[in-house]
Coordinates of C-alpha atoms in Angstrom, one line a residue:
Chain A
M1 CA 39.3 -26.7 29.8
K2 CA 43.0 -26.9 29.1
A3 CA 44.9 -23.6 29.0
S4 CA 46.0 -24.3 25.4
T5 CA 42.4 -24.7 24.3
L6 CA 41.4 -21.5 26.0
L7 CA 44.3 -19.7 24.4
L8 CA 43.3 -21.1 21.0
C9 CA 39.7 -19.9 21.5
L10 CA 40.9 -16.4 22.5
L11 CA 43.2 -16.3 19.4
C12 CA 40.3 -17.3 17.1
L13 CA 38.1 -14.7 18.6
L14 CA 40.8 -12.1 18.2
L15 CA 41.5 -13.1 14.6
S16 CA 37.8 -13.1 13.7
D17 CA 37.3 -9.6 15.3
T18 CA 40.4 -8.4 13.4
A19 CA 38.9 -9.8 10.2
R20 CA 35.6 -7.9 10.8
A21 CA 37.5 -4.7 11.5
G22 CA 39.5 -5.4 8.4
F23 CA 36.4 -5.5 6.2
L24 CA 34.9 -2.4 7.7
D25 CA 38.1 -0.4 7.3
D26 CA 39.0 -1.9 3.9
A27 CA 35.5 -1.2 2.5
A28 CA 35.5 2.3 4.0
G29 CA 38.9 3.0 2.5
R30 CA 37.8 1.9 -0.9
S31 CA 34.6 3.9 -0.7
E32 CA 36.5 7.0 0.4
G33 CA 38.9 6.5 -2.5
I34 CA 36.0 6.3 -5.0
L35 CA 34.4 9.3 -3.4
R36 CA 37.6 11.4 -3.8
L37 CA 38.1 10.2 -7.4
A38 CA 34.5 11.1 -8.2
E39 CA 35.0 14.6 -6.7
L40 CA 38.2 15.0 -8.7
G41 CA 36.2 14.0 -11.8
L42 CA 33.6 16.8 -11.1
A43 CA 36.3 19.3 -10.4
K44 CA 38.5 18.6 -13.5
S45 CA 36.4 17.2 -16.3
R46 CA 33.6 18.7 -18.4
D47 CA 32.8 15.2 -19.8
A48 CA 29.0 14.9 -19.3
D49 CA 28.9 11.2 -18.9
L50 CA 31.7 11.2 -16.3
R51 CA 30.0 14.0 -14.4
V52 CA 26.8 12.0 -14.2
Q53 CA 28.7 8.9 -13.1
A54 CA 30.6 11.0 -10.5
R55 CA 27.5 12.5 -9.0
R56 CA 25.9 9.1 -8.8
L57 CA 29.1 7.6 -7.1
I58 CA 29.3 10.5 -4.6
E59 CA 25.8 9.9 -3.5
E60 CA 26.1 6.1 -3.3
H61 CA 29.5 6.0 -1.5
G62 CA 28.5 8.9 0.8
R63 CA 25.6 6.7 1.9
A64 CA 27.9 3.6 2.0
L65 CA 30.3 5.4 4.4
T66 CA 27.4 6.5 6.6
D67 CA 26.2 2.9 6.8
L68 CA 29.7 1.7 7.6
R69 CA 30.2 4.3 10.3
L70 CA 26.8 3.4 11.8
I71 CA 27.7 -0.3 11.9
A72 CA 31.1 0.5 13.4
R73 CA 29.4 2.6 16.1
Q74 CA 27.0 -0.2 16.9
R75 CA 30.2 -2.3 17.5
G76 CA 31.7 0.3 19.8
R77 CA 34.6 1.2 17.5
S78 CA 35.5 4.0 15.1
L79 CA 36.1 3.7 11.4
T80 CA 39.3 4.3 9.5
A81 CA 38.3 5.5 6.0
A82 CA 41.7 6.0 4.5
P83 CA 42.3 5.2 0.9
S84 CA 45.3 3.0 0.2
S85 CA 48.7 4.4 -0.6
G86 CA 48.2 3.3 -4.2
T87 CA 44.9 5.2 -4.5
M88 CA 46.5 8.3 -2.9
A89 CA 49.3 8.2 -5.4
A90 CA 46.8 7.8 -8.3
L91 CA 44.8 10.8 -6.9
D92 CA 47.9 12.9 -6.9
R93 CA 48.8 11.9 -10.4
L94 CA 45.3 12.5 -11.7
A95 CA 45.2 15.9 -10.0
G96 CA 48.2 17.0 -12.1
L97 CA 46.6 15.9 -15.4
A98 CA 44.9 18.3 -17.8
G99 CA 43.1 18.2 -21.1
D100 CA 41.0 15.5 -22.7
D101 CA 42.8 12.6 -21.1
V102 CA 41.5 13.4 -17.6
A103 CA 38.1 11.9 -18.0
A104 CA 39.4 8.6 -19.4
A105 CA 42.1 8.4 -16.8
I106 CA 39.7 9.0 -13.9
R107 CA 37.2 6.6 -15.4
W108 CA 39.9 3.9 -15.6
Q109 CA 41.0 4.5 -12.0
L110 CA 37.4 4.4 -10.8
A111 CA 36.9 1.0 -12.4
Q112 CA 40.0 -0.2 -10.6
E113 CA 38.8 1.0 -7.3
E114 CA 35.3 -0.5 -7.8
A115 CA 37.0 -3.8 -8.8
G116 CA 39.0 -3.6 -5.5
L117 CA 35.9 -2.9 -3.5
A118 CA 34.1 -5.8 -5.2
A119 CA 37.0 -8.1 -4.2
V120 CA 36.8 -6.9 -0.6
C121 CA 33.0 -7.6 -0.6
R122 CA 33.4 -11.0 -2.3
A123 CA 35.9 -12.1 0.4
Q124 CA 33.6 -11.0 3.2
A125 CA 30.5 -12.6 1.6
G126 CA 32.5 -15.8 1.2
T127 CA 33.3 -16.1 4.9
G128 CA 29.7 -16.8 5.8
D129 CA 30.7 -15.3 9.2
D130 CA 29.1 -12.3 10.8
L131 CA 25.7 -12.1 9.0
Q132 CA 25.4 -8.3 9.2
L133 CA 28.6 -7.8 7.3
V134 CA 28.0 -10.7 5.0
M135 CA 24.6 -9.2 4.0
L136 CA 26.1 -5.8 3.5
A137 CA 28.8 -7.3 1.3
E138 CA 26.2 -9.2 -0.7
Q139 CA 24.1 -6.2 -1.4
W140 CA 27.1 -4.1 -2.4
L141 CA 28.4 -6.8 -4.7
V142 CA 25.1 -6.9 -6.7
R143 CA 25.2 -3.2 -7.1
L144 CA 28.9 -3.2 -8.2
E145 CA 28.5 -6.0 -10.6
R146 CA 25.4 -4.5 -12.1
R147 CA 27.3 -1.3 -12.7
R148 CA 30.2 -3.2 -14.3
G149 CA 27.6 -4.9 -16.6
D150 CA 26.1 -1.5 -17.5
Q151 CA 29.6 -0.2 -18.3
T152 CA 30.3 -3.2 -20.5
D153 CA 27.0 -2.6 -22.3
M154 CA 28.0 1.0 -22.9
R155 CA 31.2 -0.1 -24.5
Chain B
M1 CA -32.9 15.4 22.6
W2 CA -35.2 14.2 19.8
G3 CA -33.4 16.4 17.3
R4 CA -30.1 14.9 18.3
L5 CA -31.4 11.4 17.9
T6 CA -32.8 12.2 14.5
A7 CA -29.5 13.7 13.4
A8 CA -27.6 10.6 14.7
A9 CA -30.0 8.3 12.9
A10 CA -29.6 10.2 9.7
L11 CA -25.8 10.2 10.0
A12 CA -25.9 6.4 10.7
G13 CA -28.2 5.9 7.8
L14 CA -25.9 7.9 5.5
G15 CA -23.0 5.9 6.9
V16 CA -24.6 2.6 6.1
A17 CA -25.6 3.8 2.7
A18 CA -22.1 5.0 1.9
A19 CA -20.5 1.9 3.3
W20 CA -23.0 -0.1 1.1
A21 CA -22.0 1.9 -1.9
W22 CA -18.3 1.5 -1.0
T23 CA -18.3 -2.2 -0.5
G24 CA -20.5 -2.8 -3.5
Q25 CA -18.9 -0.4 -5.9
A26 CA -16.9 -3.0 -7.7
S27 CA -20.1 -4.4 -9.1
F28 CA -22.9 -2.0 -9.5
A29 CA -22.2 1.6 -8.4
P30 CA -22.2 3.8 -11.6
L31 CA -18.9 5.2 -12.9
P32 CA -18.5 8.9 -12.6
E33 CA -19.4 10.9 -15.7
A34 CA -16.3 12.3 -17.4
A35 CA -16.0 15.9 -18.5
N36 CA -13.8 14.7 -21.4
A37 CA -15.8 11.7 -22.7
Q38 CA -14.8 11.1 -26.3
P39 CA -17.4 10.3 -29.0
L40 CA -14.9 8.1 -30.9
P41 CA -16.0 5.7 -33.7
G42 CA -15.7 1.9 -33.2
A43 CA -15.0 -0.4 -30.3
A44 CA -16.9 1.7 -27.8
D45 CA -17.8 -1.4 -25.8
H46 CA -14.1 -2.4 -25.6
R47 CA -13.1 1.1 -24.4
Q48 CA -16.0 1.1 -21.9
A49 CA -14.7 -2.2 -20.5
G50 CA -11.3 -0.5 -20.2
R51 CA -12.9 2.4 -18.4
E52 CA -14.5 -0.1 -16.0
A53 CA -11.1 -1.6 -15.3
F54 CA -9.5 1.9 -15.0
Y55 CA -12.0 2.8 -12.2
R56 CA -12.6 -0.5 -10.5
D57 CA -9.8 -3.0 -10.9
S58 CA -6.9 -2.7 -8.4
F59 CA -5.1 -5.4 -10.3
G60 CA -4.2 -7.2 -7.2
N61 CA -2.8 -4.4 -5.1
T62 CA -5.7 -4.7 -2.6
V63 CA -4.0 -7.5 -0.7
F64 CA -0.6 -5.8 -0.8
L65 CA -1.9 -2.4 0.4
S66 CA -4.3 -3.9 3.0
D67 CA -2.8 -7.1 4.3
V68 CA 0.9 -6.3 3.9
V69 CA 1.3 -2.5 4.1
G70 CA -1.8 -2.0 6.3
L71 CA -3.2 1.2 4.7
L72 CA -6.3 1.2 6.9
D73 CA -4.5 0.0 10.1
G74 CA -2.4 3.0 11.0
G75 CA -3.0 6.7 11.3
L76 CA -5.8 6.6 8.8
Q77 CA -8.9 4.6 9.9
P78 CA -12.0 3.8 7.9
A79 CA -14.3 5.6 10.3
Q80 CA -12.4 8.9 9.9
V81 CA -12.4 8.6 6.1
L82 CA -16.1 7.9 6.2
K83 CA -16.7 10.9 8.4
A84 CA -14.8 13.1 6.0
L85 CA -16.8 11.9 3.1
L86 CA -20.1 12.4 4.9
L87 CA -19.1 15.9 5.8
L88 CA -18.7 16.8 2.1
Q89 CA -22.5 16.3 1.7
G90 CA -22.0 15.3 -1.9
Q91 CA -20.3 18.6 -2.8
G92 CA -17.1 16.8 -4.0
T93 CA -13.5 18.0 -3.4
G94 CA -10.1 17.9 -5.0
N95 CA -8.5 17.2 -1.6
L96 CA -10.3 15.0 0.9
R97 CA -9.1 16.1 4.4
V98 CA -9.2 13.4 7.0
A99 CA -8.5 13.4 10.7
V100 CA -5.6 11.3 12.0
S101 CA -6.9 8.6 14.3
R102 CA -4.0 7.9 16.6
P103 CA -0.8 9.6 17.7
T104 CA 1.8 9.2 14.9
I105 CA 5.3 10.4 14.4
I106 CA 6.7 10.5 10.9
G107 CA 10.2 11.9 10.4
Y108 CA 10.2 15.3 12.2
R109 CA 6.4 15.6 12.1
S110 CA 4.1 14.4 14.8
F111 CA 0.4 14.0 14.4
R112 CA -2.2 14.0 17.2
P113 CA -5.6 12.4 16.9
G114 CA -7.9 14.9 15.2
D115 CA -5.1 16.6 13.2
M116 CA -6.3 17.0 9.6
I117 CA -4.1 15.7 6.8
D118 CA -4.4 16.6 3.1
T119 CA -4.9 13.2 1.4
G120 CA -5.2 14.8 -2.0
L121 CA -7.9 12.2 -2.8
D122 CA -10.5 13.6 -5.2
V123 CA -14.2 13.1 -4.7
P124 CA -16.5 14.0 -7.6
R125 CA -19.6 16.2 -7.0
G126 CA -22.4 13.9 -6.0
G127 CA -20.0 11.0 -5.3
W128 CA -19.5 9.1 -2.1
L129 CA -16.2 7.6 -2.7
P130 CA -12.7 9.0 -3.6
L131 CA -11.8 8.4 -7.2
G132 CA -9.8 5.2 -7.7
V133 CA -10.3 3.8 -4.2
R134 CA -11.7 0.3 -4.2
L135 CA -13.0 -1.2 -1.0
D136 CA -13.8 -4.9 -0.5
W137 CA -15.2 -6.7 2.5
Q138 CA -13.6 -10.1 2.6
R139 CA -13.3 -12.7 5.4
G140 CA -14.4 -10.2 8.0
R141 CA -11.9 -7.5 7.1
L142 CA -12.3 -4.3 5.1
R143 CA -9.6 -4.0 2.4
V144 CA -8.6 -1.1 0.3
G145 CA -7.0 -1.1 -3.1
L146 CA -6.1 1.7 -5.5
T147 CA -7.2 1.6 -9.1
C148 CA -5.7 3.6 -12.1
A149 CA -8.1 6.4 -11.4
A150 CA -6.6 7.2 -8.0
C151 CA -3.6 8.7 -9.8
H152 CA -4.8 9.3 -13.3
A153 CA -8.1 11.0 -12.9
A154 CA -8.9 14.2 -11.2
V155 CA -11.9 16.4 -10.3
D156 CA -12.1 19.6 -12.3
P157 CA -12.4 22.3 -9.5
A158 CA -14.5 24.5 -11.8
S159 CA -17.2 22.0 -12.7
G160 CA -16.7 19.3 -10.0
R161 CA -16.7 16.8 -12.8
V162 CA -14.1 14.1 -13.4
V163 CA -11.4 14.4 -16.1
D164 CA -10.3 10.9 -17.1
G165 CA -6.5 10.9 -17.7
A166 CA -5.7 14.1 -15.8
P167 CA -3.0 13.5 -13.1
N168 CA -4.1 13.9 -9.5
A169 CA -1.5 16.6 -8.8
D170 CA -1.9 16.8 -5.1
L171 CA -2.4 13.1 -4.2
N172 CA -0.4 12.7 -1.1
L173 CA 0.6 9.1 -1.6
G174 CA 3.9 9.3 0.3
L175 CA 2.2 10.5 3.4
L176 CA -0.7 8.0 3.1
L177 CA 1.7 5.2 2.9
A178 CA 3.9 6.5 5.6
L179 CA 0.9 6.5 8.0
A180 CA 0.5 2.8 7.5
P181 CA 2.1 0.5 10.1
N182 CA 4.2 -1.5 7.6
S183 CA 5.5 1.0 5.2
A184 CA 8.7 -1.0 5.4
A185 CA 7.1 -3.2 2.7
L186 CA 7.9 -0.3 0.3
F187 CA 11.6 -0.2 1.1
P188 CA 12.7 -0.8 -2.5
R189 CA 11.1 2.5 -3.5
V190 CA 13.1 4.7 -1.1
A191 CA 16.7 5.3 -0.6
M192 CA 17.5 2.2 1.3
P193 CA 20.5 0.8 -0.6
A194 CA 21.6 -1.5 2.3
V195 CA 19.7 -3.0 5.1
A196 CA 22.8 -4.0 7.1
P197 CA 22.6 -1.1 9.6
Y198 CA 19.3 -2.5 10.8
L199 CA 20.4 -6.1 11.2
T200 CA 21.2 -5.8 14.9
D201 CA 19.1 -8.7 16.3
R202 CA 20.8 -12.0 15.7
G203 CA 17.7 -13.8 16.7
R204 CA 15.7 -12.2 13.9
S205 CA 16.7 -14.7 11.3
V206 CA 15.1 -16.4 8.3
A207 CA 16.0 -19.5 6.4
T208 CA 16.9 -18.6 2.8
S209 CA 15.7 -20.5 -0.3
D210 CA 19.0 -22.4 -0.4
G211 CA 19.1 -23.3 3.3
R212 CA 21.4 -20.6 4.6
T213 CA 20.5 -18.2 7.5
R214 CA 20.1 -14.5 7.0
L215 CA 18.9 -11.7 9.2
L216 CA 15.9 -9.4 9.0
P217 CA 16.0 -5.7 9.9
E218 CA 14.9 -4.5 13.4
P219 CA 11.3 -3.5 12.5
A220 CA 10.9 -0.3 14.6
P221 CA 13.9 1.8 13.4
F222 CA 13.6 0.4 9.8
E223 CA 9.9 1.4 9.7
A224 CA 10.6 4.9 11.1
D225 CA 13.3 5.6 8.6
I226 CA 11.2 4.4 5.7
D227 CA 8.2 6.5 6.9
A228 CA 10.4 9.6 6.9
L229 CA 11.6 8.9 3.3
L230 CA 8.1 8.2 2.0
A231 CA 6.7 11.3 3.6
A232 CA 9.3 13.3 1.8
W233 CA 7.7 12.4 -1.6
P234 CA 6.2 15.6 -3.0
A235 CA 2.4 15.5 -3.4
G236 CA 1.3 14.2 -6.8
S237 CA 4.3 11.9 -7.2
L238 CA 5.3 8.3 -6.5
D239 CA 8.4 6.3 -7.1
T240 CA 7.6 3.9 -9.9
T241 CA 10.9 2.1 -9.8
P242 CA 11.7 -0.4 -7.0
D243 CA 15.4 0.1 -7.2
L244 CA 16.5 1.1 -3.6
V245 CA 16.8 4.7 -4.9
G246 CA 14.3 7.3 -3.7
N247 CA 13.4 9.2 -6.9
P248 CA 9.7 9.7 -7.1
V249 CA 8.4 11.2 -10.3
Q250 CA 5.3 13.3 -10.9
I251 CA 2.2 11.3 -11.7
P252 CA 1.9 11.7 -15.5
D253 CA -1.2 12.6 -17.5
L254 CA -2.6 9.9 -19.9
F255 CA -3.2 12.2 -22.8
N256 CA 0.0 11.3 -24.6
T257 CA -0.1 7.5 -24.5
G258 CA -1.0 6.9 -28.1
T259 CA 2.6 5.7 -28.6
Q260 CA 4.8 3.5 -26.5
P261 CA 6.8 3.2 -24.3
A262 CA 5.3 5.3 -21.5
G263 CA 6.5 6.6 -18.2
W264 CA 9.0 9.3 -17.4
S265 CA 11.9 6.9 -18.0
G266 CA 10.3 5.4 -21.0
D267 CA 10.4 2.0 -19.4
L268 CA 6.7 1.2 -19.0
A269 CA 3.8 -0.2 -21.1
V270 CA 0.3 1.1 -20.3
T271 CA -0.6 -2.4 -19.6
D272 CA 2.2 -2.8 -17.0
R273 CA -0.2 -2.7 -14.1
H274 CA 2.6 -2.9 -11.5
H275 CA 4.2 0.4 -12.3
G276 CA 2.3 2.2 -9.6
L277 CA 1.7 0.5 -6.3
G278 CA 1.7 -3.1 -7.4
D279 CA 2.2 -6.1 -5.3
G280 CA 5.7 -5.8 -3.8
T281 CA 5.8 -9.5 -3.0
A282 CA 5.9 -10.2 -6.7
D283 CA 9.5 -8.7 -6.7
A284 CA 10.7 -11.6 -4.5
D285 CA 12.0 -13.8 -7.4
G286 CA 14.0 -10.9 -8.7
A287 CA 15.3 -9.8 -5.3
P288 CA 18.7 -11.4 -5.6
R289 CA 19.4 -9.5 -8.8
L290 CA 17.5 -6.3 -7.9
F291 CA 18.3 -5.8 -4.3
G292 CA 21.1 -8.3 -3.4
L293 CA 18.7 -10.1 -1.1
D294 CA 17.5 -13.7 -1.0
P295 CA 13.8 -14.0 -2.0
E296 CA 12.9 -15.3 1.5
V297 CA 14.7 -12.4 3.1
H298 CA 12.9 -10.0 0.8
L299 CA 9.5 -11.5 1.8
G300 CA 10.5 -11.6 5.4
I301 CA 11.2 -7.8 5.3
L302 CA 7.8 -7.3 3.7
L303 CA 5.8 -9.5 6.0
Q304 CA 7.5 -9.4 9.4
N305 CA 5.5 -6.3 10.4
A306 CA 2.3 -7.0 8.3
P307 CA -1.0 -6.5 10.1
G308 CA -3.1 -9.6 10.3
A309 CA -2.8 -13.1 9.0
L310 CA 0.1 -12.6 6.6
R311 CA 2.5 -11.5 9.3
F312 CA 5.7 -13.5 9.4
T313 CA 7.4 -14.4 12.6
P314 CA 11.1 -14.9 12.3
G315 CA 12.0 -18.5 12.7
G316 CA 8.5 -19.6 11.8
G317 CA 9.1 -21.3 8.4
P318 CA 9.6 -19.6 5.0
P319 CA 7.8 -16.3 4.6
S320 CA 6.8 -17.4 1.1
A321 CA 4.5 -19.9 2.6
R322 CA 2.3 -17.1 4.0
L323 CA 1.3 -15.6 0.7
P324 CA -2.0 -16.3 -0.9
P325 CA -2.1 -17.7 -4.5
R326 CA -1.7 -15.0 -7.2
R327 CA -4.7 -14.2 -9.4
P328 CA -4.0 -14.5 -13.1
A329 CA -3.3 -11.2 -14.9
A330 CA -6.4 -9.6 -16.5
D331 CA -6.5 -8.8 -20.2
G332 CA -5.1 -5.3 -20.5
T333 CA -6.1 -4.6 -24.1
A334 CA -9.4 -3.0 -23.2
L335 CA -7.6 -0.8 -20.6
A336 CA -4.9 0.1 -23.2
A337 CA -7.7 1.0 -25.8
F338 CA -9.4 3.2 -23.2
V339 CA -6.2 5.0 -22.2
A340 CA -5.2 5.5 -25.8
S341 CA -8.5 7.3 -26.5
L342 CA -8.1 9.8 -23.7
R343 CA -8.0 13.5 -24.7
P344 CA -8.1 16.5 -22.4
P345 CA -11.3 18.6 -22.3
L346 CA -11.4 21.5 -24.7
P347 CA -10.4 24.8 -23.0
Q348 CA -13.2 27.1 -22.0
Q349 CA -11.6 30.1 -23.7
A350 CA -8.4 30.1 -25.7
D351 CA -6.4 33.0 -27.0
T352 CA -6.1 31.7 -30.6
E353 CA -4.0 34.7 -31.8
A354 CA -1.4 34.2 -29.1
A355 CA -1.5 30.5 -29.6
A356 CA -0.8 31.0 -33.3
A357 CA 2.1 33.3 -32.5
G358 CA 3.3 30.8 -30.0
R359 CA 3.4 28.0 -32.5
Q360 CA 5.9 30.0 -34.6
V361 CA 8.0 30.5 -31.5
F362 CA 7.8 26.7 -30.9
L363 CA 9.2 26.1 -34.4
R364 CA 11.8 28.9 -34.3
A365 CA 13.1 27.7 -30.9
G366 CA 13.6 24.2 -32.3
C367 CA 11.3 22.6 -29.8
A368 CA 10.1 20.3 -32.6
R369 CA 13.5 18.6 -32.7
C370 CA 12.3 16.5 -29.8
H371 CA 8.6 17.5 -29.5
D372 CA 7.5 16.1 -32.8
G373 CA 4.8 13.8 -34.0
P374 CA 1.0 13.8 -33.2
T375 CA 1.5 14.1 -29.4
L376 CA 4.7 16.3 -29.8
S377 CA 7.0 13.6 -28.6
N378 CA 9.6 11.7 -30.7
D379 CA 9.3 8.9 -28.2
T380 CA 13.0 8.8 -27.5
V381 CA 14.7 8.6 -24.1
V382 CA 17.2 11.4 -23.6
P383 CA 20.2 10.5 -21.4
V384 CA 20.5 12.6 -18.2
A385 CA 23.9 13.8 -19.3
V386 CA 22.2 15.5 -22.2
L387 CA 19.2 16.8 -20.3
G388 CA 21.3 18.1 -17.4
A389 CA 18.9 16.2 -15.0
E390 CA 19.9 14.7 -11.7
P391 CA 21.6 11.3 -12.2
S392 CA 19.5 8.9 -10.2
R393 CA 17.8 7.6 -13.5
D394 CA 19.5 6.9 -16.8
G395 CA 17.3 9.2 -18.8
Y396 CA 13.9 10.6 -19.4
R397 CA 11.5 10.1 -22.3
V398 CA 10.5 13.1 -24.3
K399 CA 7.2 14.3 -22.8
G400 CA 4.2 14.5 -25.1
L401 CA 2.7 18.0 -24.8
I402 CA -1.1 17.3 -25.2
G403 CA -3.2 18.5 -22.3
L404 CA -0.5 20.5 -20.6
A405 CA -3.2 22.8 -19.2
W406 CA -4.2 19.8 -17.0
S407 CA -0.8 18.4 -16.0
A408 CA 0.8 21.2 -14.0
P409 CA 3.2 21.2 -12.2
Y410 CA 5.9 20.4 -14.8
L411 CA 9.2 18.5 -15.1
H412 CA 9.6 14.9 -14.1
D413 CA 9.9 15.8 -10.4
G414 CA 6.9 18.1 -10.5
S415 CA 9.0 21.0 -9.3
S416 CA 8.1 23.6 -11.9
A417 CA 4.8 25.2 -10.9
S418 CA 4.4 26.8 -14.3
L419 CA 5.6 26.5 -17.9
A420 CA 7.4 29.8 -17.4
V421 CA 9.5 28.3 -14.7
L422 CA 10.3 25.4 -17.0
L423 CA 11.4 27.7 -19.9
D424 CA 13.1 30.6 -18.1
R425 CA 16.5 30.3 -16.4
S426 CA 15.8 33.4 -14.3
L427 CA 12.9 31.6 -12.7
R428 CA 14.4 28.1 -12.5
A429 CA 17.7 29.0 -10.9
P430 CA 16.1 30.3 -7.6
L431 CA 13.8 27.2 -7.6
Q432 CA 16.9 24.9 -7.8
A433 CA 18.6 26.9 -5.0
E434 CA 15.5 26.5 -2.8
L435 CA 15.3 22.8 -3.5
R436 CA 19.0 22.3 -2.7
S437 CA 18.3 23.7 0.8
S438 CA 15.4 21.3 1.4
A439 CA 16.3 18.0 3.1
A440 CA 13.0 16.4 2.0
A441 CA 13.7 17.5 -1.7
R442 CA 17.2 16.1 -1.5
A443 CA 16.0 12.8 0.0
S444 CA 13.6 12.4 -3.0
H445 CA 16.0 13.7 -5.7
V446 CA 13.7 16.6 -6.4
T447 CA 16.2 19.1 -7.8
G448 CA 14.4 21.1 -10.5
Q449 CA 17.1 20.1 -12.9
G450 CA 16.5 18.9 -16.5
H451 CA 15.1 20.1 -19.8
G452 CA 18.0 22.6 -20.2
W453 CA 16.4 24.3 -23.3
W454 CA 15.3 27.8 -22.7
V455 CA 12.9 30.3 -24.3
D456 CA 13.9 33.3 -22.2
A457 CA 15.6 36.7 -22.4
Q458 CA 19.1 35.1 -22.3
A459 CA 18.2 33.0 -25.3
G460 CA 17.0 36.2 -27.2
Y461 CA 13.3 35.8 -26.7
A462 CA 11.1 38.7 -25.6
A463 CA 8.6 38.2 -22.8
A464 CA 5.7 38.4 -25.2
E465 CA 7.2 35.6 -27.3
Q466 CA 7.6 33.5 -24.2
Q467 CA 4.0 34.2 -23.2
A468 CA 2.8 33.3 -26.7
L469 CA 4.7 30.0 -26.6
I470 CA 3.0 29.2 -23.2
A471 CA -0.4 30.1 -24.6
Y472 CA 0.2 27.7 -27.6
L473 CA 1.4 24.9 -25.3
L474 CA -1.6 25.3 -23.0
S475 CA -4.0 25.2 -26.0
L476 CA -3.0 21.7 -27.1
T477 CA -5.8 19.3 -26.7
G478 CA -5.4 16.8 -29.5
P479 CA -3.1 15.4 -32.1
V480 CA -0.9 18.0 -33.8
E481 CA 0.5 18.3 -37.3
M482 CA 4.0 19.7 -37.5
P483 CA 5.6 21.0 -40.6
P484 CA 8.2 18.7 -42.3
P485 CA 11.4 18.3 -40.3
A486 CA 13.4 20.7 -42.5
V487 CA 11.1 23.5 -41.6
A488 CA 10.6 22.4 -38.0
A489 CA 14.4 22.4 -37.5
S490 CA 15.0 25.8 -38.9
G491 CA 15.7 27.2 -35.5
E492 CA 18.6 25.7 -33.5
P493 CA 17.8 24.7 -30.0
P494 CA 19.1 27.5 -27.7

């Protein structure tokens, strides 16, 4: 085998591994962001519908993070579950809000975060690579899209 | 020596007779006599046909429970069940206790052979078979199915007679299913939102319906985790919704089904025969939408660890090819007519004075705002945000109140042992705290939350008024007439 072919193979392997790590960390970051937003919703809002949604999300994404950590551990790596800088800024802004607007603002931000997570899952599901992560992304996508449908119905 | 031989022969004879009655029960064994038989006019034959179906028809779950889940292939073996039945000597029981046949570990519990488990199965006095258990001998294999009566009929401990429509409040379905070798086939009914963590063997693959390749979970850890989640179901409950969320609900009574829809979430028809433990393979077509799984992956999960001929070996063609043809659905109208006719037995003694006072409390407290109509339900589904219930379901149907004396414990999750706990904050709060500290309760969403309307001291009611209300509620045995809404609503809900 030529040295250049070997180098190319190694590069592909490295890139593919980076992509997998990218999905795990991206999904974990999004989940963590949703989790923190839901906790903020519980802490700041008396809106009954938002509180139900928040409790549901805390459970779902708590479980999602557990699954992601388990998969990362199976692969001999740790997980970085850090929300993006944009999400952190939104969390700071929302924490400073008060009054009736809080529920609507948190609900809007949650929808953004879930749309972001759906995009991450859609990208992973589309790769067809790494069946464990593809199937995880497919299952999450169905759940996220069903909830988006429910919210559309509610409107 | 001779005595022992005689005893052994007698036991064997009894065993043969019982087995004969078991295997033939679908056709000729008499139905148990009900303590609450109704002398209703018209269509008696139709209702009788419905009662036959109620006790004898498993509506197709026999193959699923026997050939897919393996109910008789795990910790519970037919011989031990037969022995437990024979030891009853026809006395009947509300809880058949059966010895475990082989060493089994479920969650944090380990069972040794001989350890007794509470099945919660009811056997009527003079009967030789648990209520609602159907056995069939087909192609050299004993199969078990569950009929409506397993969950929705119970033995009255006082008389030993059967009460049609009373919930079997201690039926330990979760544990019975967990003891089976392929409980994994019930994964949509427990908290298993993603199978990915179990997809660790790249060789365990299945071809999907559109020609792609997908993986199946590693059977042993998957089975162990599902066993633990099933065993966490409280007795007298099951998860009626295959939605990857573990939220079992209490088995309901059937005294309030004159109107539709039924079920705790108001999402069932009486004739929906798959609401209990129906055939999980029937969910395959909906698996992409329901579970995010290809139909062949869904079936592969269900069948890869099945006992016997239906077992699917990864890489061995599509799992769907292993399924037997489905039998056509039976006519459910007779069953619906029978169920709609069910009423609880009349109470032996009722405090009519207290009940009359309790009715006034009922009206004053505004209970009739929701608990209205002949069965004291307005048939609406109340959102969890309004009820203050835990959020794993969208809402709960207003419960009809006929026959409450037969349907304890109360609340959708069966957590309130008495009506006092349901109505009184000072009793419910400690219950909720206790449930929060229980891992099994958390895993099953049993929280004691919901029905946040109170008739207690904090709402301004004296203890005697609360007791009178409870006496009234426990006295309800048939259709009720409420005053017109203007009067009924004179008291604001607390």
